[in-house]
Amino acid sequence: MILYYVATQLHIFNAVNMLNTIHKGKKADIFVLNHFKSASAICQRLESSGVFEKVVLVHNKNGKSIYKFIKRIAQTIILPQKIADIVKDRNYDEIVFFSNDHLMAASLIRLVLKENTTTDFALGEDGVGSYFSDLHIPNARVKLVLRLFGRERYL
């Protein structure tokens, strides 16, 4: 079983492509971040298509308010229940992160490793890495939050 963690329409396209090529014949779930306007509608279409077993819209869009930042930090401590329940119910062979959402990724990796220590983790790069150096390394503020809550080692 594979889990794809995506943030854009291109990531979804790449996940479907990987599922039909590299992971052909395997079952998969997809977690879609609400970082674009049509995320909810696309999730509904993905659910009805049957391509993925579970399609989850993850609400964690970055915001400028202190409330949204605190909410994101809270997700490094406790994953949303919907996500935690799915992860505990599944036995993922591999998780492919297309999004560099370090805070949520660290919590997800921590939970998965509690359930299954043989899960492989991969970064599905979509071309953005061509423009940024050290794309996979969290910025100083995110590193501080990860360190404060003991999650830095999961990245």
PDB file of C-alpha atoms in Angstrom, residues 5-153:
ATOM      1  CA  TYR A   5       1.041  13.369   0.112  1.00  0.00           C
ATOM      2  CA  VAL A   6       0.420  16.204  -2.375  1.00  0.00           C
ATOM      3  CA  ALA A   7      -0.179  19.959  -2.425  1.00  0.00           C
ATOM      4  CA  THR A   8      -0.889  20.910  -6.061  1.00  0.00           C
ATOM      5  CA  GLN A   9      -2.680  19.699  -9.165  1.00  0.00           C
ATOM      6  CA  LEU A  10       0.679  18.781 -10.695  1.00  0.00           C
ATOM      7  CA  HIS A  11       1.494  16.658  -7.640  1.00  0.00           C
ATOM      8  CA  ILE A  12      -1.815  14.817  -8.103  1.00  0.00           C
ATOM      9  CA  PHE A  13      -0.995  14.218 -11.763  1.00  0.00           C
ATOM     10  CA  ASN A  14       2.446  12.911 -10.793  1.00  0.00           C
ATOM     11  CA  ALA A  15       0.955  10.650  -8.097  1.00  0.00           C
ATOM     12  CA  VAL A  16      -1.511   9.131 -10.581  1.00  0.00           C
ATOM     13  CA  ASN A  17       1.341   8.690 -13.059  1.00  0.00           C
ATOM     14  CA  MET A  18       3.504   6.933 -10.439  1.00  0.00           C
ATOM     15  CA  LEU A  19       0.593   4.713  -9.418  1.00  0.00           C
ATOM     16  CA  ASN A  20       0.159   3.604 -13.033  1.00  0.00           C
ATOM     17  CA  THR A  21       3.873   3.031 -13.665  1.00  0.00           C
ATOM     18  CA  ILE A  22       6.280   2.617 -10.752  1.00  0.00           C
ATOM     19  CA  HIS A  23       3.639   1.350  -8.297  1.00  0.00           C
ATOM     20  CA  LYS A  24       1.491  -0.450 -10.884  1.00  0.00           C
ATOM     21  CA  GLY A  25      -0.854  -2.989  -9.323  1.00  0.00           C
ATOM     22  CA  LYS A  26      -0.532  -1.584  -5.801  1.00  0.00           C
ATOM     23  CA  LYS A  27      -3.307  -0.003  -3.789  1.00  0.00           C
ATOM     24  CA  ALA A  28      -2.844   3.608  -2.769  1.00  0.00           C
ATOM     25  CA  ASP A  29      -4.267   6.471  -0.728  1.00  0.00           C
ATOM     26  CA  ILE A  30      -3.757  10.169  -1.366  1.00  0.00           C
ATOM     27  CA  PHE A  31      -3.698  13.090   1.072  1.00  0.00           C
ATOM     28  CA  VAL A  32      -4.334  16.387  -0.734  1.00  0.00           C
ATOM     29  CA  LEU A  33      -3.449  19.660   0.981  1.00  0.00           C
ATOM     30  CA  ASN A  34      -5.931  22.496   0.559  1.00  0.00           C
ATOM     31  CA  HIS A  35      -3.322  24.778  -0.998  1.00  0.00           C
ATOM     32  CA  PHE A  36      -5.283  25.492  -4.199  1.00  0.00           C
ATOM     33  CA  LYS A  37      -8.836  26.646  -4.913  1.00  0.00           C
ATOM     34  CA  SER A  38     -10.151  23.495  -6.586  1.00  0.00           C
ATOM     35  CA  ALA A  39      -8.672  21.048  -4.050  1.00  0.00           C
ATOM     36  CA  SER A  40     -12.052  20.039  -2.630  1.00  0.00           C
ATOM     37  CA  ALA A  41     -13.641  19.524  -6.059  1.00  0.00           C
ATOM     38  CA  ILE A  42     -10.665  17.511  -7.297  1.00  0.00           C
ATOM     39  CA  CYS A  43     -10.788  15.334  -4.172  1.00  0.00           C
ATOM     40  CA  GLN A  44     -14.443  14.587  -4.863  1.00  0.00           C
ATOM     41  CA  ARG A  45     -13.594  13.588  -8.448  1.00  0.00           C
ATOM     42  CA  LEU A  46     -10.705  11.422  -7.266  1.00  0.00           C
ATOM     43  CA  GLU A  47     -13.008   9.658  -4.799  1.00  0.00           C
ATOM     44  CA  SER A  48     -15.599   8.913  -7.468  1.00  0.00           C
ATOM     45  CA  SER A  49     -12.931   7.725  -9.939  1.00  0.00           C
ATOM     46  CA  GLY A  50     -11.796   4.903  -7.664  1.00  0.00           C
ATOM     47  CA  VAL A  51      -8.126   5.442  -8.543  1.00  0.00           C
ATOM     48  CA  PHE A  52      -7.246   5.751  -4.858  1.00  0.00           C
ATOM     49  CA  GLU A  53      -8.741   3.781  -1.980  1.00  0.00           C
ATOM     50  CA  LYS A  54      -8.812   6.792   0.368  1.00  0.00           C
ATOM     51  CA  VAL A  55      -8.799  10.418  -0.686  1.00  0.00           C
ATOM     52  CA  VAL A  56      -8.349  12.900   2.162  1.00  0.00           C
ATOM     53  CA  LEU A  57      -8.456  16.678   1.927  1.00  0.00           C
ATOM     54  CA  VAL A  58      -6.000  17.985   4.527  1.00  0.00           C
ATOM     55  CA  HIS A  59      -6.770  21.459   5.862  1.00  0.00           C
ATOM     56  CA  ASN A  60      -3.460  23.101   6.711  1.00  0.00           C
ATOM     57  CA  LYS A  61      -3.090  26.025   4.338  1.00  0.00           C
ATOM     58  CA  ASN A  62      -0.518  28.547   5.445  1.00  0.00           C
ATOM     59  CA  GLY A  63      -1.936  31.823   6.577  1.00  0.00           C
ATOM     60  CA  LYS A  64      -0.712  35.142   7.789  1.00  0.00           C
ATOM     61  CA  SER A  65      -2.621  35.074  11.056  1.00  0.00           C
ATOM     62  CA  ILE A  66      -1.077  33.932  14.321  1.00  0.00           C
ATOM     63  CA  TYR A  67      -4.067  31.593  14.777  1.00  0.00           C
ATOM     64  CA  LYS A  68      -3.247  29.682  11.571  1.00  0.00           C
ATOM     65  CA  PHE A  69       0.421  29.445  12.551  1.00  0.00           C
ATOM     66  CA  ILE A  70      -0.478  28.096  16.007  1.00  0.00           C
ATOM     67  CA  LYS A  71      -2.882  25.622  14.411  1.00  0.00           C
ATOM     68  CA  ARG A  72      -0.087  24.362  12.145  1.00  0.00           C
ATOM     69  CA  ILE A  73       2.217  23.989  15.157  1.00  0.00           C
ATOM     70  CA  ALA A  74      -0.502  22.032  16.954  1.00  0.00           C
ATOM     71  CA  GLN A  75      -0.491  19.568  14.047  1.00  0.00           C
ATOM     72  CA  THR A  76       3.146  18.786  14.797  1.00  0.00           C
ATOM     73  CA  ILE A  77       2.037  17.532  18.185  1.00  0.00           C
ATOM     74  CA  ILE A  78      -1.253  15.855  17.316  1.00  0.00           C
ATOM     75  CA  LEU A  79      -2.267  14.889  13.799  1.00  0.00           C
ATOM     76  CA  PRO A  80      -5.874  15.571  12.833  1.00  0.00           C
ATOM     77  CA  GLN A  81      -7.930  12.561  13.994  1.00  0.00           C
ATOM     78  CA  LYS A  82      -9.087  11.688  10.476  1.00  0.00           C
ATOM     79  CA  ILE A  83      -5.493  11.310   9.297  1.00  0.00           C
ATOM     80  CA  ALA A  84      -4.335   9.470  12.414  1.00  0.00           C
ATOM     81  CA  ASP A  85      -7.182   6.946  12.100  1.00  0.00           C
ATOM     82  CA  ILE A  86      -6.362   6.201   8.455  1.00  0.00           C
ATOM     83  CA  VAL A  87      -2.634   5.813   9.132  1.00  0.00           C
ATOM     84  CA  LYS A  88      -3.260   3.481  12.085  1.00  0.00           C
ATOM     85  CA  ASP A  89      -5.635   1.409   9.945  1.00  0.00           C
ATOM     86  CA  ARG A  90      -3.201   1.057   7.008  1.00  0.00           C
ATOM     87  CA  ASN A  91       0.116  -0.683   6.552  1.00  0.00           C
ATOM     88  CA  TYR A  92       1.964   1.577   4.117  1.00  0.00           C
ATOM     89  CA  ASP A  93       4.920   0.141   2.221  1.00  0.00           C
ATOM     90  CA  GLU A  94       5.918   3.599   1.041  1.00  0.00           C
ATOM     91  CA  ILE A  95       4.926   7.218   1.537  1.00  0.00           C
ATOM     92  CA  VAL A  96       5.783   9.686  -1.216  1.00  0.00           C
ATOM     93  CA  PHE A  97       5.822  13.331  -0.103  1.00  0.00           C
ATOM     94  CA  PHE A  98       5.414  15.797  -2.965  1.00  0.00           C
ATOM     95  CA  SER A  99       4.880  18.676  -0.568  1.00  0.00           C
ATOM     96  CA  ASN A 100       7.582  20.130   1.634  1.00  0.00           C
ATOM     97  CA  ASP A 101       5.211  20.506   4.549  1.00  0.00           C
ATOM     98  CA  HIS A 102       7.853  19.661   7.133  1.00  0.00           C
ATOM     99  CA  LEU A 103       5.618  20.162  10.158  1.00  0.00           C
ATOM    100  CA  MET A 104       2.904  17.731   9.077  1.00  0.00           C
ATOM    101  CA  ALA A 105       5.411  15.356   7.488  1.00  0.00           C
ATOM    102  CA  ALA A 106       7.335  14.986  10.737  1.00  0.00           C
ATOM    103  CA  SER A 107       4.152  14.098  12.636  1.00  0.00           C
ATOM    104  CA  LEU A 108       3.022  11.703   9.928  1.00  0.00           C
ATOM    105  CA  ILE A 109       6.410   9.956   9.805  1.00  0.00           C
ATOM    106  CA  ARG A 110       6.455   9.640  13.593  1.00  0.00           C
ATOM    107  CA  LEU A 111       3.006   8.026  13.641  1.00  0.00           C
ATOM    108  CA  VAL A 112       3.755   5.691  10.734  1.00  0.00           C
ATOM    109  CA  LEU A 113       7.000   4.503  12.331  1.00  0.00           C
ATOM    110  CA  LYS A 114       5.083   3.640  15.513  1.00  0.00           C
ATOM    111  CA  GLU A 115       2.804   1.389  13.441  1.00  0.00           C
ATOM    112  CA  ASN A 116       5.248   0.038  10.847  1.00  0.00           C
ATOM    113  CA  THR A 117       9.016   0.423  11.058  1.00  0.00           C
ATOM    114  CA  THR A 118       9.563  -0.958   7.545  1.00  0.00           C
ATOM    115  CA  THR A 119       7.774   1.858   5.695  1.00  0.00           C
ATOM    116  CA  ASP A 120       9.926   3.602   3.079  1.00  0.00           C
ATOM    117  CA  PHE A 121       9.729   7.377   2.641  1.00  0.00           C
ATOM    118  CA  ALA A 122      10.425   9.265  -0.580  1.00  0.00           C
ATOM    119  CA  LEU A 123      10.385  12.868  -1.752  1.00  0.00           C
ATOM    120  CA  GLY A 124       8.575  13.169  -5.069  1.00  0.00           C
ATOM    121  CA  GLU A 125      10.177  16.253  -6.529  1.00  0.00           C
ATOM    122  CA  ASP A 126       8.115  18.178  -9.083  1.00  0.00           C
ATOM    123  CA  GLY A 127      10.703  20.530 -10.563  1.00  0.00           C
ATOM    124  CA  VAL A 128      10.706  23.144  -7.805  1.00  0.00           C
ATOM    125  CA  GLY A 129      14.040  21.807  -6.575  1.00  0.00           C
ATOM    126  CA  SER A 130      15.596  23.158  -9.755  1.00  0.00           C
ATOM    127  CA  TYR A 131      14.977  26.680  -8.471  1.00  0.00           C
ATOM    128  CA  PHE A 132      15.764  26.336  -4.766  1.00  0.00           C
ATOM    129  CA  SER A 133      18.786  24.956  -2.986  1.00  0.00           C
ATOM    130  CA  ASP A 134      18.276  22.670   0.010  1.00  0.00           C
ATOM    131  CA  LEU A 135      14.556  22.329  -0.765  1.00  0.00           C
ATOM    132  CA  HIS A 136      14.196  19.399   1.627  1.00  0.00           C
ATOM    133  CA  ILE A 137      15.644  21.295   4.606  1.00  0.00           C
ATOM    134  CA  PRO A 138      13.127  23.195   6.773  1.00  0.00           C
ATOM    135  CA  ASN A 139      13.688  26.895   7.410  1.00  0.00           C
ATOM    136  CA  ALA A 140      14.934  28.126  10.812  1.00  0.00           C
ATOM    137  CA  ARG A 141      11.448  28.817  12.233  1.00  0.00           C
ATOM    138  CA  VAL A 142      10.153  25.367  11.266  1.00  0.00           C
ATOM    139  CA  LYS A 143      13.314  23.713  12.601  1.00  0.00           C
ATOM    140  CA  LEU A 144      12.795  25.460  15.935  1.00  0.00           C
ATOM    141  CA  VAL A 145       9.198  24.221  16.190  1.00  0.00           C
ATOM    142  CA  LEU A 146      10.253  20.687  15.234  1.00  0.00           C
ATOM    143  CA  ARG A 147      13.047  20.756  17.819  1.00  0.00           C
ATOM    144  CA  LEU A 148      10.768  22.101  20.571  1.00  0.00           C
ATOM    145  CA  PHE A 149       8.313  19.248  20.100  1.00  0.00           C
ATOM    146  CA  GLY A 150      10.871  16.504  19.496  1.00  0.00           C
ATOM    147  CA  ARG A 151       9.994  16.008  15.828  1.00  0.00           C
ATOM    148  CA  GLU A 152      13.208  17.152  14.141  1.00  0.00           C
ATOM    149  CA  ARG A 153      14.652  13.634  14.045  1.00  0.00           C
TER     150      ARG A 153
END
